[in-house]
Amino acid sequence: MRDPKSSQAIARKRKRAGNEHMRSIEVELYRSVALSACEAISPEASLLKCIEQICRLMDWQVGHIYLPSQKRDALASGSLWYLADPIRFGPYQEYTESLVISSGVGLVGAVFATGQAHWIADASKDPSFLRARQAREVGLRSAFAFPIRTCKDTLGVMEFFTTRHVEAEPALFQTMNDVAKLLGKVYKRKRLEFDVMMKASSSDPLTHLPNRAMFSSRLHEAIVRGRRSGAPGAVMIMDLDRFKVINETLGHEAGDRLLRAVADRLLPFGGQYDHLARLAGDEFTILVPELTGTQTAAQVAEAVHELFEQPFSLDGHSIYLSVSIGGSLFPTDGEDTATLMKHASIALDQVKKDQGKIQFYQHSMQTPTSDRLILEHHLRQALDGDELVLHYQPQVCLRSGSIVGAEVLVRWQHPDMGLIPPGKFIPLAEETGLIMPMTEQILKKACEQGRRWQEEGLMPIRLGVNLSGIHFKRNGLDESILETLDETGFPAELLELELTEGIMMENVEATITTLKKLNAHGIQFAVDDFGTGYSSLSYLKRFPLSVLKIDQSFVRDIAGDPEDRAIVSAIIALAHRLHLKVIAEGVETEEQLRFLQGLGCDYAQGYYFSRPVDSSHFRPMLASERIIPLGMTALIGAGA
Ligand code: C2E
Ligand code: CA
Ligand code: CA
């Protein structure tokens, strides 16, 4: 039998060793939390980094965070997880994410309500633990949850699980308490910085009015609401007359101050819901979401005009400004933001031409010019004469460096004018309806080409084909796509159709039905130009999507602009939460590539790897099955 004194000594020694171990972990945790505070780009990224660090240091296999609902009466599973073994613990994650937990209920609910950490030695057997069965199924045992706190609030609850049976240790509670306090501070600061940044990216820095992107989003919401309520609305673009002269004579600094004064004067038209914006230069825009009672759009425009009857005062001088206004009405002049803005802008051109002051859009303003008629005629010939050629731009996996897909980009090989880029003829094709047969032709050519490459034994890759909005306004898209796949024998799983947010938001229900039908055959869908349209990712969740393409405008300055970096980081985190893969578009430099890799982006596409090239140039890239040493050598130089 062991002498009781020596067993006490052993216990003391053990305790000391345990405490020392905890202390070293604490130091390490503190260091990594502080570090992630400096390095992480978004608040979410700082949390994720901490969860990972804690799991690694404590040897816990699952870590995760719950965040409160807006009303703070419930907790929803956050998007941020660490899973030591994603396949094994994936089902547990999935189940957890499906739960919303009321404050006070279960392990995390109790932690949230009391602000106290909580330990369960064996969660798989504890009846008070709501997910006991699911924990048992994947072999998770001990559970530990603690609040992330500031002095006033509980910001969220972190929970950790291990496959071992571990008893609660007071030293651990103390350590985690200290870490949680630090984390609370870090998270709160990051959240603030991030909100300020998001606000900055939706407003115009000069006047602090919403910018174009924000305005488009407001206009879109108004159109959708108007569709439901049946009330018409209007959008008006205002352009200051002769502002250029003022700018040149008084200087740009004075010009800027004058623009700010104009913005202030227009403010009453902004309402509380950001219905006023500065588009660019001396162009402002006003949204009248609902024309009620006897109020007409023309009366609103008159009222704006009257605002300019009084002079502006600048450095003691009185300056008279006048304004031209062009407007369009919804739903009569258009039912989507792009059409309404285009028509308001055509009306504005007309006012300027006529030297009038207010003009609303009229259909007759858009009589086709003879140039357009000629181009349309040529475009029809192009379709009949097989003048459309397809270029392919590789999409590269940022982990393995291999080509996983290609975007198909159409060009018009004109017999006299040479190679015409899509921007020059797609809009016309859309307006004239020629886009329908054109897309059928593009799809068919792409599928035939894909099939040929497969027959030659080349690496099978996804082909991304762009769709226009028009397709969803007319019937028969789904049949024609399925027929094409059938005829060409190209596998549906390898066809990825790209749609912009605008297209998806326009006719939501019909689009969802069509996409689901095609998706049931294996066809994949990508959101194109993501980030430019202001729709929320959670909304897009209703569509059967598999890929999200981050618009080039965010990638361009990713190395130099922390705001863009934060946005891209948040987009990637959210996309992954929705099980979407992310492609970054427009990658031109190694530096951009490095940042994207660092942010966990899945794929990239851009001149850095290769410009879009015709099939004869694309084939060797596929044939070599070359793994691109990322950041070392691009496939084809940017000048190719
Ligand atoms: P998109 O779908 O956003 O296509 C990407 C555009 O970015 C392509 O322009 C591509 O050449 C360009 N790009 C790729 N990498 C880089 C880069 O690193 N830097 C820069 N600055 N640009 C890069 P492209 O080929 O001129 O096509 C323009 C747009 O025309 C496309 O934008 C798409 O909206 C439309 N389009 C092209 N092909 C089709 C088509 O077959 N059907 C339809 N409906 N639209 C098409
Ligand atoms: Ca595209
Ligand atoms: Ca794009």
XYZ file of C-alpha atoms and ligand atoms in Angstrom:
688
model
C 0.000 0.000 0.000
C 1.252 3.457 -0.837
C 2.078 5.854 1.938
C -0.721 8.476 2.063
C 1.856 11.268 2.295
C 3.524 10.223 -0.904
C 0.193 9.923 -2.716
C -0.683 13.442 -1.651
C 2.704 14.567 -2.907
C 2.054 12.869 -6.241
C -1.362 14.487 -6.454
C 0.193 17.866 -5.676
C 2.876 17.318 -8.271
C 0.296 16.317 -10.811
C -1.755 19.349 -10.033
C 1.292 21.554 -10.369
C 2.180 19.976 -13.680
C -1.459 20.372 -14.775
C -1.445 24.020 -13.792
C 1.827 24.618 -15.550
C 0.481 22.927 -18.640
C -2.645 25.097 -18.470
C -0.533 28.191 -18.020
C 1.556 27.447 -21.078
C -1.628 26.847 -23.030
C -3.043 30.080 -21.705
C -0.005 32.032 -22.845
C -0.190 30.381 -26.240
C -3.935 31.076 -26.522
C -3.514 34.681 -25.522
C -0.813 35.111 -28.096
C -2.842 33.604 -30.904
C -6.016 35.497 -30.024
C -4.081 38.759 -29.972
C -2.369 37.835 -33.211
C -5.573 36.960 -34.980
C -6.945 40.288 -33.809
C -4.273 42.034 -35.814
C -4.242 39.718 -38.781
C -7.800 38.581 -39.361
C -9.596 40.636 -41.918
C -13.158 40.203 -40.780
C -14.695 39.617 -37.362
C -15.714 36.144 -38.509
C -12.178 35.358 -39.593
C -10.852 36.342 -36.150
C -13.323 33.996 -34.450
C -12.556 31.137 -36.790
C -8.866 31.487 -36.206
C -9.388 31.385 -32.451
C -11.622 28.323 -32.618
C -8.948 26.527 -34.631
C -6.193 27.531 -32.248
C -8.129 26.506 -29.169
C -8.974 23.099 -30.683
C -5.376 22.482 -31.685
C -3.890 23.516 -28.357
C -6.447 21.716 -26.206
C -6.697 18.689 -28.479
C -10.443 19.109 -28.947
C -11.868 17.658 -32.138
C -14.825 19.941 -32.762
C -15.145 23.659 -32.145
C -17.906 25.986 -33.138
C -19.680 29.227 -32.317
C -23.302 30.219 -31.774
C -24.370 33.793 -32.413
C -27.505 35.471 -31.049
C -30.527 36.335 -33.182
C -31.377 39.987 -33.684
C -33.862 39.996 -30.835
C -31.298 38.187 -28.707
C -33.881 35.637 -27.573
C -32.339 32.739 -29.445
C -29.021 31.431 -30.722
C -28.342 30.165 -34.208
C -25.421 28.039 -35.179
C -22.735 30.256 -36.681
C -20.998 29.434 -39.915
C -17.669 28.936 -38.227
C -16.486 25.463 -37.394
C -13.333 23.558 -36.764
C -13.672 19.849 -37.471
C -10.585 17.710 -36.951
C -12.179 15.131 -39.235
C -14.810 16.705 -41.512
C -16.141 13.389 -42.788
C -16.621 11.898 -39.350
C -18.035 14.990 -37.653
C -19.866 16.427 -40.700
C -23.259 14.915 -39.711
C -22.957 16.477 -36.264
C -22.286 19.861 -37.830
C -25.241 19.468 -40.156
C -27.600 18.571 -37.339
C -26.362 21.412 -35.150
C -26.810 23.935 -37.938
C -30.436 22.950 -38.313
C -31.183 23.987 -34.710
C -32.200 27.345 -33.325
C -31.751 27.381 -29.577
C -33.802 29.577 -27.247
C -31.944 31.442 -24.559
C -31.775 29.328 -21.403
C -32.329 26.011 -23.168
C -29.686 23.262 -23.242
C -25.945 23.655 -22.830
C -25.383 26.698 -25.042
C -28.711 28.310 -24.132
C -27.752 28.122 -20.453
C -24.328 29.595 -21.096
C -25.882 32.421 -23.093
C -28.496 33.173 -20.423
C -26.159 33.003 -17.417
C -22.910 34.196 -18.961
C -21.182 31.290 -17.170
C -19.002 28.604 -18.736
C -20.346 25.069 -18.557
C -18.770 21.642 -18.693
C -20.341 18.267 -19.445
C -18.093 15.301 -18.762
C -20.018 12.988 -21.077
C -22.392 14.816 -23.377
C -23.234 11.630 -25.243
C -25.012 10.295 -22.140
C -26.274 13.486 -20.548
C -30.078 13.767 -20.896
C -29.919 17.549 -20.450
C -27.763 17.806 -23.560
C -30.101 18.209 -26.538
C -27.756 16.658 -29.085
C -26.709 13.666 -26.997
C -27.759 11.097 -29.590
C -25.996 12.905 -32.444
C -22.856 13.278 -30.299
C -22.948 9.559 -29.498
C -23.290 8.666 -33.169
C -20.015 10.387 -34.075
C -18.231 9.454 -30.822
C -18.056 12.875 -29.147
C -17.964 12.805 -25.339
C -16.856 15.731 -23.191
C -18.285 19.139 -24.013
C -17.300 22.584 -22.890
C -19.065 25.851 -23.680
C -18.189 29.358 -22.694
C -19.522 32.829 -23.458
C -17.674 35.454 -25.428
C -18.254 38.515 -23.362
C -17.741 42.209 -23.203
C -18.408 43.925 -19.869
C -22.064 44.347 -20.810
C -23.016 41.722 -23.339
C -22.667 38.119 -24.277
C -21.729 38.252 -27.957
C -21.912 34.552 -28.623
C -21.203 31.124 -27.225
C -18.314 28.900 -28.224
C -18.597 25.194 -27.728
C -15.982 22.485 -27.968
C -16.111 18.711 -27.987
C -13.635 15.950 -27.588
C -13.807 12.232 -28.212
C -12.218 11.636 -24.792
C -13.873 11.559 -21.394
C -12.383 14.465 -19.457
C -13.429 15.794 -16.069
C -13.845 19.528 -15.564
C -10.741 21.378 -14.415
C -10.995 24.670 -12.515
C -7.761 25.923 -14.104
C -9.328 25.457 -17.506
C -12.347 27.545 -16.529
C -10.080 30.355 -15.425
C -8.005 30.223 -18.584
C -11.018 30.161 -20.840
C -12.619 32.975 -18.942
C -9.586 35.186 -19.575
C -9.336 34.157 -23.203
C -13.064 34.774 -23.709
C -12.770 38.295 -22.335
C -9.954 39.124 -24.690
C -11.794 37.534 -27.580
C -14.899 39.572 -26.754
C -12.907 42.769 -27.058
C -11.266 41.695 -30.281
C -14.518 40.600 -31.854
C -16.355 43.747 -30.895
C -13.639 45.951 -32.333
C -13.487 43.948 -35.548
C -17.267 44.072 -35.864
C -17.231 47.854 -35.573
C -14.427 48.261 -38.083
C -16.190 45.940 -40.462
C -19.556 47.721 -40.226
C -17.878 51.040 -40.902
C -16.168 49.501 -43.892
C -19.363 48.017 -45.274
C -21.024 51.383 -44.903
C -18.116 53.045 -46.647
C -18.437 50.665 -49.569
C -22.081 51.566 -50.097
C -21.781 55.323 -49.858
C -20.203 58.094 -51.821
C -17.224 59.473 -49.904
C -17.757 63.063 -51.020
C -21.404 63.613 -50.087
C -21.968 60.579 -47.840
C -25.061 59.834 -49.870
C -25.612 56.219 -50.931
C -23.682 55.304 -54.071
C -24.882 53.701 -57.272
C -24.718 50.142 -55.992
C -26.704 50.985 -52.890
C -29.233 52.900 -54.952
C -29.696 49.971 -57.343
C -30.440 47.765 -54.424
C -33.029 50.220 -53.056
C -34.588 50.578 -56.486
C -34.778 46.829 -56.831
C -36.547 46.527 -53.489
C -39.005 49.253 -54.496
C -39.779 47.468 -57.777
C -40.476 44.221 -55.951
C -42.689 45.980 -53.387
C -44.492 47.888 -56.150
C -45.200 44.641 -57.932
C -46.945 43.396 -54.821
C -48.815 46.573 -53.903
C -49.632 47.608 -57.459
C -48.503 51.188 -56.758
C -46.383 52.798 -59.470
C -43.075 54.488 -58.718
C -40.496 56.652 -60.432
C -36.782 57.053 -60.718
C -35.200 60.336 -61.725
C -31.676 61.170 -62.746
C -30.592 64.770 -62.225
C -27.682 66.383 -63.903
C -26.397 69.818 -62.898
C -26.244 72.139 -65.885
C -22.877 73.648 -66.772
C -21.269 72.194 -63.677
C -18.126 71.507 -65.648
C -17.666 75.229 -66.231
C -18.087 75.968 -62.527
C -15.581 73.273 -61.669
C -13.065 74.677 -64.104
C -13.471 78.315 -63.119
C -13.726 77.957 -59.329
C -11.496 74.918 -58.962
C -12.274 71.325 -58.033
C -12.159 71.903 -54.307
C -14.910 74.534 -54.584
C -16.735 72.214 -56.974
C -16.674 69.484 -54.348
C -18.085 71.813 -51.711
C -20.828 72.841 -54.074
C -21.701 69.188 -54.703
C -21.956 68.661 -50.963
C -24.269 71.662 -50.703
C -26.432 70.269 -53.505
C -26.592 66.931 -51.683
C -27.689 68.708 -48.491
C -30.396 70.576 -50.299
C -31.703 67.393 -51.907
C -31.744 65.513 -48.611
C -35.495 65.931 -47.947
C -36.056 63.807 -51.054
C -33.992 60.988 -49.636
C -36.596 60.019 -47.043
C -35.348 57.781 -44.301
C -34.645 54.930 -46.629
C -31.748 56.069 -48.779
C -33.857 57.100 -51.745
C -31.321 59.659 -52.853
C -27.887 58.879 -54.271
C -24.968 60.412 -56.073
C -24.265 58.348 -59.153
C -21.089 60.026 -60.324
C -19.706 63.520 -60.904
C -22.616 65.929 -60.940
C -25.282 63.263 -61.379
C -27.747 62.551 -58.595
C -30.708 60.281 -58.546
C -33.978 60.153 -56.635
C -36.294 57.230 -56.149
C -39.981 57.802 -55.519
C -40.963 54.304 -54.420
C -44.712 54.835 -54.384
C -46.618 57.563 -56.152
C -49.588 57.900 -53.903
C -52.869 59.761 -54.275
C -52.733 62.679 -56.654
C -48.974 63.081 -56.518
C -47.449 62.627 -59.930
C -43.841 62.031 -60.806
C -43.834 65.320 -62.693
C -44.828 67.179 -59.523
C -41.951 65.636 -57.617
C -39.595 66.654 -60.414
C -41.006 70.204 -60.313
C -40.393 70.336 -56.568
C -36.779 69.326 -57.108
C -36.454 72.047 -59.699
C -37.803 74.654 -57.335
C -35.089 73.779 -54.824
C -32.599 75.278 -57.236
C -34.340 78.624 -57.519
C -32.415 79.876 -54.505
C -28.698 80.424 -55.090
C -25.959 78.459 -53.354
C -23.463 80.390 -51.362
C -19.804 79.640 -51.859
C -16.995 81.740 -50.382
C -19.345 84.679 -50.099
C -20.548 84.388 -53.706
C -24.044 83.502 -54.754
C -24.040 80.776 -57.315
C -27.094 79.869 -59.294
C -27.341 76.287 -60.446
C -29.930 74.670 -62.597
C -30.683 71.039 -63.059
C -31.964 68.778 -65.852
C -34.092 65.841 -64.862
C -34.815 62.660 -66.799
C -37.148 60.086 -65.352
C -38.752 56.732 -65.928
C -41.747 55.105 -64.282
C -42.221 51.605 -63.065
C -43.752 49.318 -64.041
C -44.660 51.069 -67.345
C -41.115 51.962 -68.502
C -39.408 48.875 -67.165
C -39.569 46.272 -64.453
C -35.924 45.943 -63.552
C -33.285 48.346 -62.302
C -31.110 48.267 -65.412
C -33.962 49.056 -67.806
C -35.361 51.812 -65.611
C -31.995 53.492 -65.178
C -31.302 53.177 -68.891
C -34.642 54.725 -69.787
C -34.253 57.553 -67.270
C -30.870 58.246 -68.760
C -32.275 58.282 -72.317
C -34.894 60.777 -71.103
C -32.126 62.874 -69.545
C -30.195 62.912 -72.831
C -33.345 64.116 -74.502
C -33.835 67.016 -72.002
C -30.254 68.096 -72.547
C -30.680 67.930 -76.301
C -33.918 69.928 -76.166
C -32.490 72.252 -73.489
C -35.609 71.583 -71.460
C -35.734 70.891 -67.748
C -37.810 67.781 -67.097
C -38.546 64.849 -69.335
C -39.964 61.428 -68.670
C -39.131 58.489 -70.853
C -41.216 57.851 -73.932
C -40.985 54.851 -76.128
C -40.489 56.980 -79.245
C -37.143 58.220 -77.868
C -35.589 54.940 -78.778
C -36.246 54.658 -82.489
C -33.572 52.391 -83.818
C -30.910 54.220 -85.709
C -29.873 52.940 -89.089
C -26.550 51.779 -87.586
C -28.354 49.508 -85.213
C -30.505 48.098 -87.984
C -27.413 47.302 -89.998
C -25.711 45.667 -87.027
C -28.815 43.617 -86.294
C -28.894 42.469 -89.896
C -25.229 41.454 -89.676
C -25.820 39.655 -86.426
C -28.537 37.533 -88.018
C -26.106 36.706 -90.790
C -23.471 35.848 -88.220
C -25.785 33.278 -86.689
C -26.632 31.740 -90.051
C -23.085 31.960 -91.331
C -21.418 30.339 -88.332
C -19.379 33.424 -87.488
C -19.525 32.975 -83.722
C -16.398 31.504 -82.191
C -15.919 30.329 -78.662
C -12.979 31.149 -76.464
C -12.165 29.243 -73.309
C -10.612 30.619 -70.158
C -9.220 28.102 -67.656
C -10.386 27.967 -64.065
C -7.676 26.756 -61.757
C -7.921 24.999 -58.407
C -5.956 27.063 -55.888
C -5.037 24.055 -53.836
C -3.816 21.629 -56.505
C -2.991 24.040 -59.306
C -4.840 21.950 -61.884
C -7.400 23.126 -64.396
C -10.872 22.194 -63.200
C -13.007 24.061 -65.655
C -13.268 26.699 -68.330
C -15.565 29.619 -68.914
C -16.912 29.753 -72.439
C -16.793 33.287 -73.839
C -18.245 34.074 -77.214
C -16.666 36.290 -79.886
C -17.923 37.324 -83.287
C -15.477 36.666 -86.099
C -16.695 39.329 -88.518
C -15.475 38.933 -92.118
C -14.489 42.633 -92.365
C -14.340 43.947 -88.838
C -12.324 41.110 -87.315
C -12.893 39.685 -83.865
C -15.682 41.563 -82.075
C -15.907 41.244 -78.264
C -19.214 40.180 -76.665
C -19.797 43.567 -75.018
C -20.342 44.989 -78.509
C -23.080 42.626 -79.653
C -24.642 40.779 -76.691
C -26.755 43.796 -75.607
C -28.163 44.111 -79.120
C -28.765 40.371 -79.279
C -30.691 40.681 -76.016
C -32.804 43.564 -77.214
C -33.691 41.885 -80.482
C -34.317 38.443 -79.051
C -31.471 37.033 -81.139
C -29.853 35.978 -77.874
C -32.129 32.921 -77.795
C -30.851 31.215 -80.970
C -27.399 32.603 -80.217
C -27.215 30.920 -76.814
C -28.500 27.675 -78.303
C -25.672 27.819 -80.808
C -23.068 28.633 -78.137
C -24.270 25.816 -75.893
C -24.225 23.340 -78.729
C -20.733 24.315 -79.840
C -19.418 24.215 -76.290
C -20.926 20.802 -75.575
C -19.632 19.403 -78.863
C -16.167 20.708 -78.085
C -16.275 19.336 -74.543
C -17.380 15.987 -75.865
C -14.552 15.951 -78.456
C -11.937 16.676 -75.801
C -13.305 13.809 -73.757
C -13.191 11.458 -76.725
C -9.570 12.410 -77.214
C -8.983 11.205 -73.682
C -8.267 14.645 -72.245
C -8.969 15.522 -68.655
C -12.736 16.028 -68.202
C -13.490 19.572 -67.060
C -16.543 21.665 -66.297
C -17.621 24.129 -68.970
C -19.249 27.351 -67.794
C -21.700 28.947 -70.223
C -23.200 32.406 -69.646
C -26.966 32.882 -69.730
C -28.857 36.128 -70.277
C -31.884 37.307 -68.339
C -34.063 37.119 -71.435
C -33.951 33.333 -71.281
C -35.989 33.286 -68.127
C -38.663 35.528 -69.550
C -39.371 33.104 -72.370
C -40.315 29.488 -72.168
C -38.461 26.530 -73.476
C -35.011 27.169 -72.066
C -34.924 23.958 -70.057
C -36.040 21.768 -72.955
C -33.560 23.241 -75.369
C -30.668 22.753 -72.937
C -31.592 19.155 -72.197
C -31.974 18.459 -75.907
C -28.529 19.882 -76.597
C -26.990 17.672 -73.921
C -28.798 14.701 -75.364
C -27.692 15.402 -78.939
C -24.076 16.084 -78.108
C -23.624 13.467 -75.388
C -21.868 15.980 -73.125
C -22.383 14.988 -69.463
C -24.872 17.257 -67.686
C -22.725 17.261 -64.535
C -19.978 19.041 -66.434
C -22.200 21.834 -67.681
C -22.269 24.890 -65.442
C -24.580 27.738 -66.339
C -23.613 31.214 -65.151
C -26.300 33.668 -64.113
C -25.944 37.076 -62.557
C -27.716 38.038 -59.331
C -29.821 40.482 -61.345
C -31.220 37.672 -63.469
C -32.051 35.563 -60.452
C -33.709 38.345 -58.508
C -35.888 39.420 -61.366
C -38.220 36.518 -61.658
C -37.462 34.555 -58.558
C -40.076 31.823 -58.538
C -39.894 31.001 -62.249
C -36.114 30.964 -62.127
C -36.037 28.640 -59.119
C -38.410 26.230 -60.881
C -36.328 26.173 -64.056
C -33.024 25.818 -62.213
C -34.321 23.019 -60.021
C -35.566 21.127 -63.022
C -32.216 21.416 -64.788
C -30.312 20.708 -61.600
C -32.236 17.457 -61.217
C -30.542 16.382 -64.468
C -27.144 17.215 -62.977
C -26.582 20.663 -64.483
C -24.708 23.024 -62.145
C -25.272 26.728 -61.599
C -22.917 29.566 -60.774
C -23.704 33.120 -59.635
C -21.731 35.427 -61.892
C -20.304 38.836 -60.905
C -21.219 38.240 -57.276
C -20.986 41.294 -55.073
C -22.156 43.807 -57.636
C -25.867 43.170 -57.232
C -26.356 43.496 -53.493
C -28.513 40.438 -53.044
C -27.858 38.567 -49.857
C -26.295 35.167 -49.896
C -28.909 33.780 -47.577
C -31.506 34.776 -50.136
C -29.593 33.015 -52.886
C -29.778 29.900 -50.740
C -33.163 29.219 -52.289
C -31.545 28.554 -55.650
C -29.787 25.263 -56.374
C -26.360 26.841 -56.783
C -22.961 25.247 -56.534
C -20.528 28.017 -57.371
C -20.162 31.685 -56.613
C -17.973 33.876 -58.816
C -16.565 36.902 -57.033
C -16.648 39.879 -59.327
C -13.366 41.177 -60.712
C -13.899 44.588 -59.138
C -13.207 43.103 -55.673
C -10.184 41.163 -56.856
C -8.530 44.084 -58.630
C -7.361 45.883 -55.486
C -7.339 42.960 -53.119
C -3.663 43.401 -52.368
C -3.880 47.115 -51.647
C -7.361 47.675 -50.303
C -8.263 46.215 -46.889
C -11.951 46.903 -47.546
C -11.997 44.743 -50.651
C -10.066 42.104 -48.774
C -12.589 42.143 -45.938
C -15.477 41.848 -48.365
C -13.877 38.973 -50.246
C -13.063 37.233 -46.981
C -16.641 37.567 -45.763
C -18.046 36.364 -49.102
C -15.826 33.280 -49.015
C -16.752 32.456 -45.408
C -20.466 32.806 -46.112
C -20.282 30.891 -49.392
C -18.538 28.000 -47.709
C -21.172 27.993 -45.032
C -23.735 27.478 -47.786
C -21.552 24.741 -49.282
C -20.756 26.799 -52.356
C -17.382 26.787 -54.062
C -15.865 30.163 -54.806
C -14.183 31.270 -58.033
C -12.339 34.582 -58.016
C -12.523 36.327 -61.370
C -10.025 38.665 -62.986
C -6.885 37.402 -61.233
C -4.026 39.155 -62.969
C -1.100 39.076 -60.563
C 0.703 36.689 -58.299
C 0.009 38.986 -55.374
C -3.744 38.781 -55.909
C -3.427 35.023 -56.168
C -1.543 34.823 -52.876
C -4.190 36.824 -51.054
C -6.977 34.688 -52.466
C -5.184 31.532 -51.417
C -4.765 33.000 -47.960
C -8.479 33.702 -47.736
C -9.358 30.111 -48.597
C -10.720 30.797 -52.088
C -11.282 27.551 -54.032
C -10.668 28.459 -57.669
C -9.473 31.375 -59.754
C -9.692 32.585 -63.304
C -7.904 35.454 -64.954
C -5.147 36.729 -67.194
C -2.571 35.588 -64.664
C -3.248 32.023 -65.751
C -4.460 32.666 -69.261
C -6.576 34.989 -71.331
C -9.606 33.374 -72.954
C -8.215 31.459 -75.959
C -9.719 29.500 -78.834
C -10.028 25.734 -78.694
C -6.781 25.123 -80.559
C -4.850 27.034 -77.885
C -6.855 25.662 -75.013
C -6.319 22.040 -76.002
C -2.583 21.932 -75.201
C -3.279 23.314 -71.722
C -5.683 20.470 -71.123
C -3.476 17.906 -72.817
C -0.408 18.690 -70.759
C -2.594 18.173 -67.672
C -0.062 20.540 -66.339
C -0.253 21.297 -62.693
C 0.439 24.979 -62.428
C 3.060 25.693 -59.815
C 0.921 28.357 -58.186
C 2.617 31.668 -58.062
C 5.554 30.464 -60.133
C 4.585 30.230 -63.749
C 1.393 31.218 -65.418
C 0.073 29.160 -68.304
C 0.315 31.884 -70.849
C 1.811 35.303 -70.228
C -0.612 38.128 -69.604
C 0.387 39.600 -72.919
C -0.590 36.507 -74.922
P -18.224 37.770 -67.666
O -19.172 36.633 -67.684
O -18.012 38.440 -66.350
O -16.863 37.224 -68.259
C -15.605 37.544 -67.772
C -14.966 38.635 -68.581
O -13.762 39.026 -67.923
C -14.547 38.177 -69.974
O -14.694 39.285 -70.853
C -13.075 37.861 -69.768
O -12.319 37.941 -70.950
C -12.683 38.934 -68.807
N -11.505 38.566 -68.031
C -11.090 37.336 -67.695
N -9.967 37.379 -66.937
C -9.678 38.686 -66.783
C -8.617 39.386 -66.100
O -7.735 38.803 -65.483
N -8.657 40.749 -66.139
C -9.643 41.423 -66.817
N -9.603 42.750 -66.813
N -10.647 40.791 -67.466
C -10.655 39.431 -67.467
P -15.376 39.118 -72.270
O -14.950 37.836 -72.896
O -15.145 40.391 -73.019
O -16.896 38.982 -71.911
C -17.591 40.071 -71.372
C -18.973 39.698 -70.946
O -19.788 39.322 -72.057
C -19.013 38.490 -70.012
O -18.709 38.887 -68.711
C -20.435 38.046 -70.182
O -21.294 38.808 -69.384
C -20.726 38.375 -71.629
N -20.604 37.143 -72.432
C -19.487 36.562 -72.936
N -19.809 35.419 -73.570
C -21.146 35.280 -73.453
C -22.088 34.275 -73.907
O -21.737 33.257 -74.503
N -23.408 34.476 -73.599
C -23.825 35.563 -72.891
N -25.127 35.683 -72.627
N -22.974 36.514 -72.452
C -21.650 36.374 -72.733
Ca -19.488 34.832 -66.711
Ca -18.169 37.551 -64.293
